[in-house]
Coordinates of N, CA, C and O in Angstrom, one line a residue:
L109 N -12.3 -32.9 -3.4 CA -13.5 -33.1 -2.8 C -14.2 -34.4 -3.1 O -15.3 -34.7 -2.7
Q110 N -13.5 -35.2 -3.9 CA -14.0 -36.5 -4.3 C -14.4 -37.3 -3.1 O -15.4 -38.0 -3.1
E111 N -13.6 -37.2 -2.0 CA -13.9 -38.0 -0.8 C -15.2 -37.6 -0.2 O -15.9 -38.4 0.4
V112 N -15.6 -36.4 -0.3 CA -16.9 -35.9 0.2 C -18.0 -36.5 -0.6 O -19.0 -37.0 -0.1
L113 N -17.9 -36.6 -1.9 CA -18.9 -37.1 -2.8 C -19.0 -38.7 -2.6 O -20.0 -39.3 -2.8
D114 N -17.8 -39.3 -2.3 CA -17.8 -40.7 -2.1 C -18.6 -41.2 -0.9 O -18.9 -42.4 -0.7
L115 N -19.0 -40.2 0.0 CA -19.7 -40.6 1.2 C -21.2 -40.7 0.9 O -22.0 -40.8 1.8
R116 N -21.7 -40.5 -0.4 CA -23.1 -40.6 -0.7 C -23.7 -41.9 -0.2 O -23.0 -42.9 -0.4
G117 N -24.8 -41.9 0.4 CA -25.5 -43.1 0.8 C -25.0 -43.5 2.2 O -25.6 -44.5 2.7
S118 N -24.1 -42.8 2.8 CA -23.7 -43.2 4.2 C -24.3 -42.2 5.2 O -24.9 -41.3 4.8
D119 N -24.1 -42.5 6.4 CA -24.6 -41.7 7.5 C -23.6 -40.6 7.8 O -23.8 -39.8 8.8
T120 N -22.5 -40.5 7.1 CA -21.5 -39.5 7.4 C -21.8 -38.2 6.8 O -22.3 -38.1 5.6
V121 N -21.6 -37.1 7.5 CA -21.8 -35.8 7.1 C -20.4 -35.1 6.9 O -19.6 -35.3 7.7
S122 N -20.3 -34.3 5.8 CA -19.0 -33.6 5.6 C -19.2 -32.1 5.9 O -20.2 -31.6 5.5
L123 N -18.2 -31.5 6.5 CA -18.1 -30.1 6.6 C -17.0 -29.6 5.7 O -15.9 -30.1 5.9
I124 N -17.3 -28.8 4.7 CA -16.2 -28.2 3.9 C -16.0 -26.8 4.4 O -16.9 -25.9 4.2
A125 N -14.8 -26.5 5.0 CA -14.5 -25.2 5.6 C -13.6 -24.5 4.7 O -12.4 -24.9 4.5
C126 N -14.1 -23.4 4.1 CA -13.3 -22.6 3.2 C -12.7 -21.4 4.0 O -13.4 -20.7 4.7
G127 N -11.4 -21.3 3.9 CA -10.6 -20.3 4.6 C -9.3 -20.0 4.0 O -9.1 -20.4 2.8
A128 N -8.5 -19.2 4.7 CA -7.2 -18.9 4.2 C -6.2 -18.7 5.4 O -6.7 -18.4 6.5
E129 N -4.9 -18.8 5.1 CA -3.9 -18.7 6.2 C -3.9 -17.3 6.8 O -3.7 -17.1 8.0
W130 N -4.2 -16.3 6.0 CA -4.2 -14.9 6.4 C -5.5 -14.5 7.1 O -5.6 -13.4 7.7
C131 N -6.5 -15.3 7.2 CA -7.8 -15.0 7.7 C -7.9 -15.3 9.2 O -7.9 -16.5 9.6
G132 N -7.9 -14.3 10.1 CA -8.0 -14.5 11.5 C -9.2 -15.3 12.0 O -9.1 -16.2 12.7
P133 N -10.4 -14.9 11.5 CA -11.6 -15.7 11.9 C -11.5 -17.2 11.5 O -12.0 -18.1 12.2
C134 N -10.9 -17.4 10.3 CA -10.7 -18.8 9.8 C -9.8 -19.6 10.8 O -10.1 -20.7 11.1
K135 N -8.7 -18.9 11.2 CA -7.8 -19.6 12.2 C -8.5 -19.9 13.5 O -8.2 -20.9 14.1
A136 N -9.4 -19.0 13.9 CA -10.1 -19.2 15.2 C -11.1 -20.4 15.0 O -11.3 -21.1 16.0
L137 N -11.8 -20.5 13.9 CA -12.8 -21.5 13.7 C -12.2 -22.9 13.4 O -12.8 -23.9 13.8
K138 N -11.1 -23.0 12.8 CA -10.5 -24.3 12.4 C -10.4 -25.3 13.6 O -10.8 -26.4 13.4
P139 N -9.8 -24.9 14.8 CA -9.8 -25.9 15.8 C -11.1 -26.3 16.4 O -11.3 -27.4 16.9
L140 N -12.1 -25.4 16.3 CA -13.4 -25.7 16.8 C -14.1 -26.7 16.0 O -14.8 -27.6 16.4
L141 N -14.0 -26.5 14.6 CA -14.5 -27.5 13.7 C -13.8 -28.9 13.8 O -14.5 -29.9 13.8
A142 N -12.5 -28.8 14.0 CA -11.8 -30.1 14.2 C -12.2 -30.8 15.5 O -12.4 -32.0 15.5
A143 N -12.5 -30.1 16.5 CA -12.9 -30.7 17.8 C -14.3 -31.3 17.6 O -14.6 -32.4 18.1
A144 N -15.2 -30.6 16.8 CA -16.5 -31.1 16.6 C -16.5 -32.4 15.8 O -17.2 -33.4 16.1
A145 N -15.6 -32.5 14.8 CA -15.4 -33.7 14.0 C -14.9 -34.8 14.8 O -15.3 -36.0 14.7
E146 N -13.9 -34.5 15.7 CA -13.3 -35.5 16.5 C -14.4 -36.1 17.5 O -14.5 -37.3 17.7
A147 N -15.2 -35.2 18.1 CA -16.2 -35.6 19.1 C -17.3 -36.4 18.4 O -18.0 -37.2 19.1
S148 N -17.5 -36.3 17.1 CA -18.6 -37.0 16.4 C -18.3 -38.5 16.2 O -19.1 -39.2 15.8
Q149 N -17.1 -38.9 16.5 CA -16.6 -40.3 16.4 C -16.9 -40.9 15.0 O -17.4 -42.0 14.8
G150 N -16.5 -40.1 14.0 CA -16.6 -40.5 12.6 C -17.8 -40.2 11.9 O -17.9 -40.5 10.7
T151 N -18.8 -39.7 12.5 CA -20.1 -39.3 11.8 C -20.0 -38.0 11.1 O -20.8 -37.6 10.3
L152 N -18.9 -37.2 11.4 CA -18.7 -35.9 10.8 C -17.3 -35.8 10.3 O -16.4 -36.1 11.1
V153 N -17.1 -35.5 9.0 CA -15.8 -35.5 8.4 C -15.5 -34.0 8.0 O -16.4 -33.4 7.4
L154 N -14.4 -33.5 8.4 CA -14.0 -32.1 8.1 C -13.0 -32.1 6.9 O -12.0 -32.8 6.9
K155 N -13.3 -31.3 5.9 CA -12.4 -31.0 4.8 C -12.1 -29.5 4.8 O -13.0 -28.7 4.6
Q156 N -10.8 -29.2 5.0 CA -10.4 -27.8 5.0 C -10.0 -27.4 3.6 O -9.2 -28.2 2.9
V157 N -10.5 -26.3 3.1 CA -10.1 -25.8 1.7 C -9.5 -24.4 1.9 O -10.1 -23.5 2.4
D158 N -8.2 -24.3 1.5 CA -7.5 -23.0 1.5 C -7.8 -22.4 0.2 O -7.4 -22.9 -0.9
V159 N -8.6 -21.3 0.2 CA -9.1 -20.7 -1.0 C -7.9 -20.2 -1.9 O -8.1 -20.0 -3.1
D160 N -6.8 -19.9 -1.3 CA -5.7 -19.4 -2.1 C -5.0 -20.6 -2.9 O -4.4 -20.4 -3.9
K161 N -5.0 -21.8 -2.3 CA -4.4 -22.9 -2.9 C -5.3 -23.8 -3.7 O -4.9 -24.5 -4.6
E162 N -6.6 -23.7 -3.4 CA -7.6 -24.5 -4.2 C -8.7 -23.6 -4.7 O -9.8 -23.6 -4.4
R163 N -8.2 -22.7 -5.6 CA -9.1 -21.6 -6.2 C -10.3 -22.2 -6.9 O -11.4 -21.7 -6.8
A164 N -10.1 -23.3 -7.7 CA -11.2 -23.9 -8.5 C -12.3 -24.3 -7.5 O -13.5 -24.1 -7.8
V165 N -12.0 -24.9 -6.4 CA -13.0 -25.4 -5.5 C -13.7 -24.2 -4.9 O -14.9 -24.2 -4.8
A166 N -12.9 -23.2 -4.4 CA -13.5 -22.0 -3.8 C -14.5 -21.3 -4.8 O -15.6 -20.9 -4.4
E167 N -14.1 -21.2 -6.1 CA -14.9 -20.5 -7.1 C -16.2 -21.4 -7.4 O -17.2 -20.8 -7.5
A168 N -16.0 -22.7 -7.5 CA -17.2 -23.5 -7.7 C -18.2 -23.4 -6.6 O -19.4 -23.5 -6.8
L169 N -17.7 -23.3 -5.4 CA -18.6 -23.2 -4.2 C -19.1 -21.8 -4.0 O -19.9 -21.6 -3.1
E170 N -18.5 -20.9 -4.7 CA -18.9 -19.5 -4.6 C -18.6 -18.9 -3.2 O -19.4 -18.2 -2.6
A171 N -17.4 -19.3 -2.6 CA -17.0 -18.9 -1.3 C -16.4 -17.5 -1.4 O -15.2 -17.4 -1.7
T172 N -17.2 -16.5 -1.3 CA -16.7 -15.1 -1.5 C -16.4 -14.4 -0.1 O -15.8 -13.4 -0.1
Q173 N -16.9 -15.0 1.0 CA -16.6 -14.5 2.3 C -16.0 -15.6 3.1 O -16.3 -16.8 3.0
L174 N -15.1 -15.2 4.0 CA -14.4 -16.2 4.8 C -14.6 -15.9 6.3 O -14.6 -14.7 6.7
P175 N -14.6 -17.0 7.1 CA -14.8 -18.4 6.7 C -16.2 -18.7 6.2 O -17.1 -18.0 6.6
T176 N -16.3 -19.7 5.3 CA -17.6 -20.2 4.9 C -17.5 -21.7 5.1 O -16.5 -22.4 4.6
V177 N -18.5 -22.3 5.7 CA -18.5 -23.7 6.0 C -19.8 -24.3 5.4 O -20.9 -23.8 5.7
Y178 N -19.6 -25.3 4.6 CA -20.7 -26.0 3.9 C -20.9 -27.3 4.5 O -19.9 -28.1 4.8
A179 N -22.2 -27.7 4.8 CA -22.5 -29.0 5.3 C -23.0 -29.8 4.1 O -23.8 -29.4 3.4
V180 N -22.4 -31.0 3.9 CA -22.7 -31.8 2.8 C -23.2 -33.2 3.3 O -22.6 -33.8 4.1
R181 N -24.4 -33.5 2.9 CA -25.0 -34.8 3.3 C -25.5 -35.5 2.0 O -26.1 -35.0 1.2
D182 N -25.1 -36.8 1.9 CA -25.4 -37.6 0.7 C -25.1 -36.9 -0.6 O -25.8 -36.9 -1.6
G183 N -23.9 -36.2 -0.6 CA -23.4 -35.6 -1.8 C -24.1 -34.3 -2.2 O -23.8 -33.7 -3.2
K184 N -24.9 -33.7 -1.3 CA -25.6 -32.5 -1.6 C -25.4 -31.5 -0.5 O -25.4 -31.9 0.7
L185 N -25.3 -30.2 -0.8 CA -25.2 -29.2 0.2 C -26.5 -29.1 1.0 O -27.5 -29.0 0.4
S186 N -26.4 -29.2 2.3 CA -27.6 -29.1 3.1 C -27.7 -27.8 4.0 O -28.7 -27.5 4.4
D187 N -26.5 -27.2 4.2 CA -26.5 -26.0 5.0 C -25.2 -25.2 4.8 O -24.3 -25.8 4.3
V188 N -25.2 -24.0 5.1 CA -24.0 -23.1 5.0 C -23.9 -22.2 6.1 O -25.0 -21.7 6.6
M189 N -22.7 -21.9 6.6 CA -22.5 -20.9 7.7 C -21.4 -20.0 7.2 O -20.3 -20.4 6.8
V190 N -21.7 -18.7 7.1 CA -20.7 -17.7 6.7 C -20.3 -16.9 7.9 O -21.1 -16.4 8.6
G191 N -19.0 -16.7 8.0 CA -18.4 -16.0 9.1 C -18.2 -16.8 10.3 O -18.6 -18.0 10.4
L192 N -17.6 -16.2 11.3 CA -17.3 -16.8 12.6 C -18.6 -16.8 13.4 O -19.2 -15.7 13.6
P193 N -19.0 -17.9 14.0 CA -20.2 -17.9 14.8 C -20.0 -17.0 16.0 O -18.9 -16.9 16.5
R194 N -21.1 -16.4 16.4 CA -21.0 -15.4 17.5 C -20.9 -16.1 18.9 O -20.5 -15.5 19.8
S195 N -21.2 -17.4 18.9 CA -21.1 -18.1 20.2 C -20.9 -19.6 19.9 O -21.1 -20.1 18.8
A196 N -20.6 -20.3 21.0 CA -20.4 -21.7 20.9 C -21.8 -22.4 20.6 O -21.8 -23.4 19.9
Q197 N -22.8 -21.8 21.1 CA -24.2 -22.3 20.9 C -24.5 -22.2 19.4 O -25.1 -23.1 18.8
E198 N -24.1 -21.1 18.7 CA -24.4 -21.0 17.3 C -23.7 -22.0 16.5 O -24.2 -22.6 15.6
L199 N -22.4 -22.3 16.8 CA -21.6 -23.3 16.1 C -22.2 -24.7 16.4 O -22.4 -25.5 15.5
A200 N -22.6 -24.9 17.6 CA -23.2 -26.2 18.0 C -24.5 -26.5 17.2 O -24.8 -27.6 16.7
A201 N -25.3 -25.4 17.1 CA -26.6 -25.5 16.3 C -26.3 -25.9 14.9 O -27.0 -26.7 14.3
F202 N -25.3 -25.2 14.3 CA -25.0 -25.5 12.9 C -24.5 -27.0 12.7 O -25.0 -27.7 11.8
V203 N -23.7 -27.4 13.6 CA -23.2 -28.8 13.6 C -24.4 -29.8 13.8 O -24.5 -30.8 13.1
M204 N -25.2 -29.5 14.7 CA -26.4 -30.4 15.0 C -27.3 -30.4 13.8 O -27.8 -31.5 13.5
R205 N -27.6 -29.3 13.1 CA -28.4 -29.3 11.9 C -27.7 -30.1 10.8 O -28.4 -30.9 10.1
A206 N -26.4 -30.0 10.7 CA -25.7 -30.8 9.7 C -25.8 -32.3 9.9 O -26.0 -33.0 9.0
M207 N -25.8 -32.7 11.2 CA -25.9 -34.1 11.5 C -27.3 -34.6 11.6 O -27.5 -35.8 11.7
S208 N -28.3 -33.7 11.6 CA -29.7 -34.2 11.8 C -30.2 -34.8 10.5 O -29.9 -34.4 9.4
D209 N -31.0 -35.8 10.6 CA -31.7 -36.5 9.5 C -32.8 -35.6 9.0 O -33.3 -35.9 7.9
D210 N -33.3 -34.7 9.8 CA -34.5 -33.9 9.5 C -34.1 -32.8 8.5 O -33.0 -32.3 8.5
D211 N -35.0 -32.4 7.7 CA -34.9 -31.2 6.9 C -35.7 -30.1 7.6 O -36.5 -29.5 7.0
A212 N -35.3 -30.0 8.9 CA -36.1 -29.0 9.7 C -35.8 -27.6 9.3 O -34.8 -27.3 8.8
P213 N -36.9 -26.8 9.4 CA -36.7 -25.4 9.1 C -35.7 -24.7 10.1 O -35.5 -25.2 11.2
G214 N -35.1 -23.7 9.6 CA -34.1 -23.0 10.5 C -32.7 -23.0 9.9 O -31.8 -22.2 10.2
G215 N -32.4 -24.0 9.0 CA -31.2 -24.0 8.3 C -31.1 -22.9 7.2 O -32.1 -22.5 6.8
A216 N -29.9 -22.5 6.9 CA -29.8 -21.5 5.9 C -30.1 -22.1 4.5 O -29.9 -23.2 4.2
A217 N -30.8 -21.3 3.7 CA -31.1 -21.7 2.3 C -29.8 -21.8 1.5 O -29.0 -21.0 1.6
V218 N -29.7 -22.9 0.8 CA -28.6 -23.1 0.0 C -29.0 -23.1 -1.5 O -29.8 -23.9 -1.9
P219 N -28.6 -22.1 -2.2 CA -29.0 -22.0 -3.6 C -28.6 -23.2 -4.4 O -27.6 -23.8 -4.2
G220 N -29.5 -23.6 -5.3 CA -29.3 -24.8 -6.1 C -28.1 -24.8 -7.0 O -27.5 -25.8 -7.2
V221 N -27.6 -23.6 -7.3 CA -26.4 -23.5 -8.2 C -25.2 -24.0 -7.4 O -24.3 -24.6 -8.0
R222 N -25.2 -23.9 -6.1 CA -24.0 -24.4 -5.4 C -24.0 -25.9 -5.4 O -23.0 -26.5 -5.4
T223 N -25.2 -26.5 -5.3 CA -25.3 -28.0 -5.4 C -24.7 -28.5 -6.7 O -24.0 -29.4 -6.8
T224 N -25.1 -27.8 -7.8 CA -24.6 -28.1 -9.1 C -23.1 -27.9 -9.2 O -22.4 -28.8 -9.7
N225 N -22.6 -26.8 -8.6 CA -21.2 -26.6 -8.7 C -20.4 -27.6 -7.9 O -19.3 -27.9 -8.2
L226 N -20.9 -28.1 -6.8 CA -20.2 -29.1 -6.0 C -20.0 -30.3 -6.9 O -18.9 -30.9 -6.9
A227 N -21.0 -30.8 -7.6 CA -20.8 -31.9 -8.5 C -19.8 -31.6 -9.6 O -19.0 -32.5 -10.0
R228 N -19.7 -30.4 -10.1 CA -18.8 -30.0 -11.1 C -17.4 -30.0 -10.6 O -16.4 -30.3 -11.4
V229 N -17.1 -29.7 -9.4 CA -15.8 -29.7 -8.8 C -15.1 -31.1 -8.8 O -14.0 -31.2 -9.1
A230 N -15.9 -32.1 -8.5 CA -15.4 -33.4 -8.3 C -14.9 -34.0 -9.5 O -14.5 -33.9 -10.5

């Protein structure tokens, strides 16, 4: 995840998608996130984390449910989405919140311990 932290101070937002090969919802979400990152023309970077292969990262992020997607801006967690979105609009809203410069209400609360843990992983 060092490449995520290296983006501090840039306009780039990272999505850290925690999943597993055996997880059906993870498989369904993966191409949707990839398409969003591609459509963003470089302003959104996607990092896939296989929780079975990168256990230390999954544990540090406290990814206990799959899929879990963390939005990281300027080296800090800014939003989190747990589970498969119920609609394309829900996924689009998450991506738009992640890319927004505003700290607008409506985003999921991200416990401070996860921000600390992200720094510890790197």
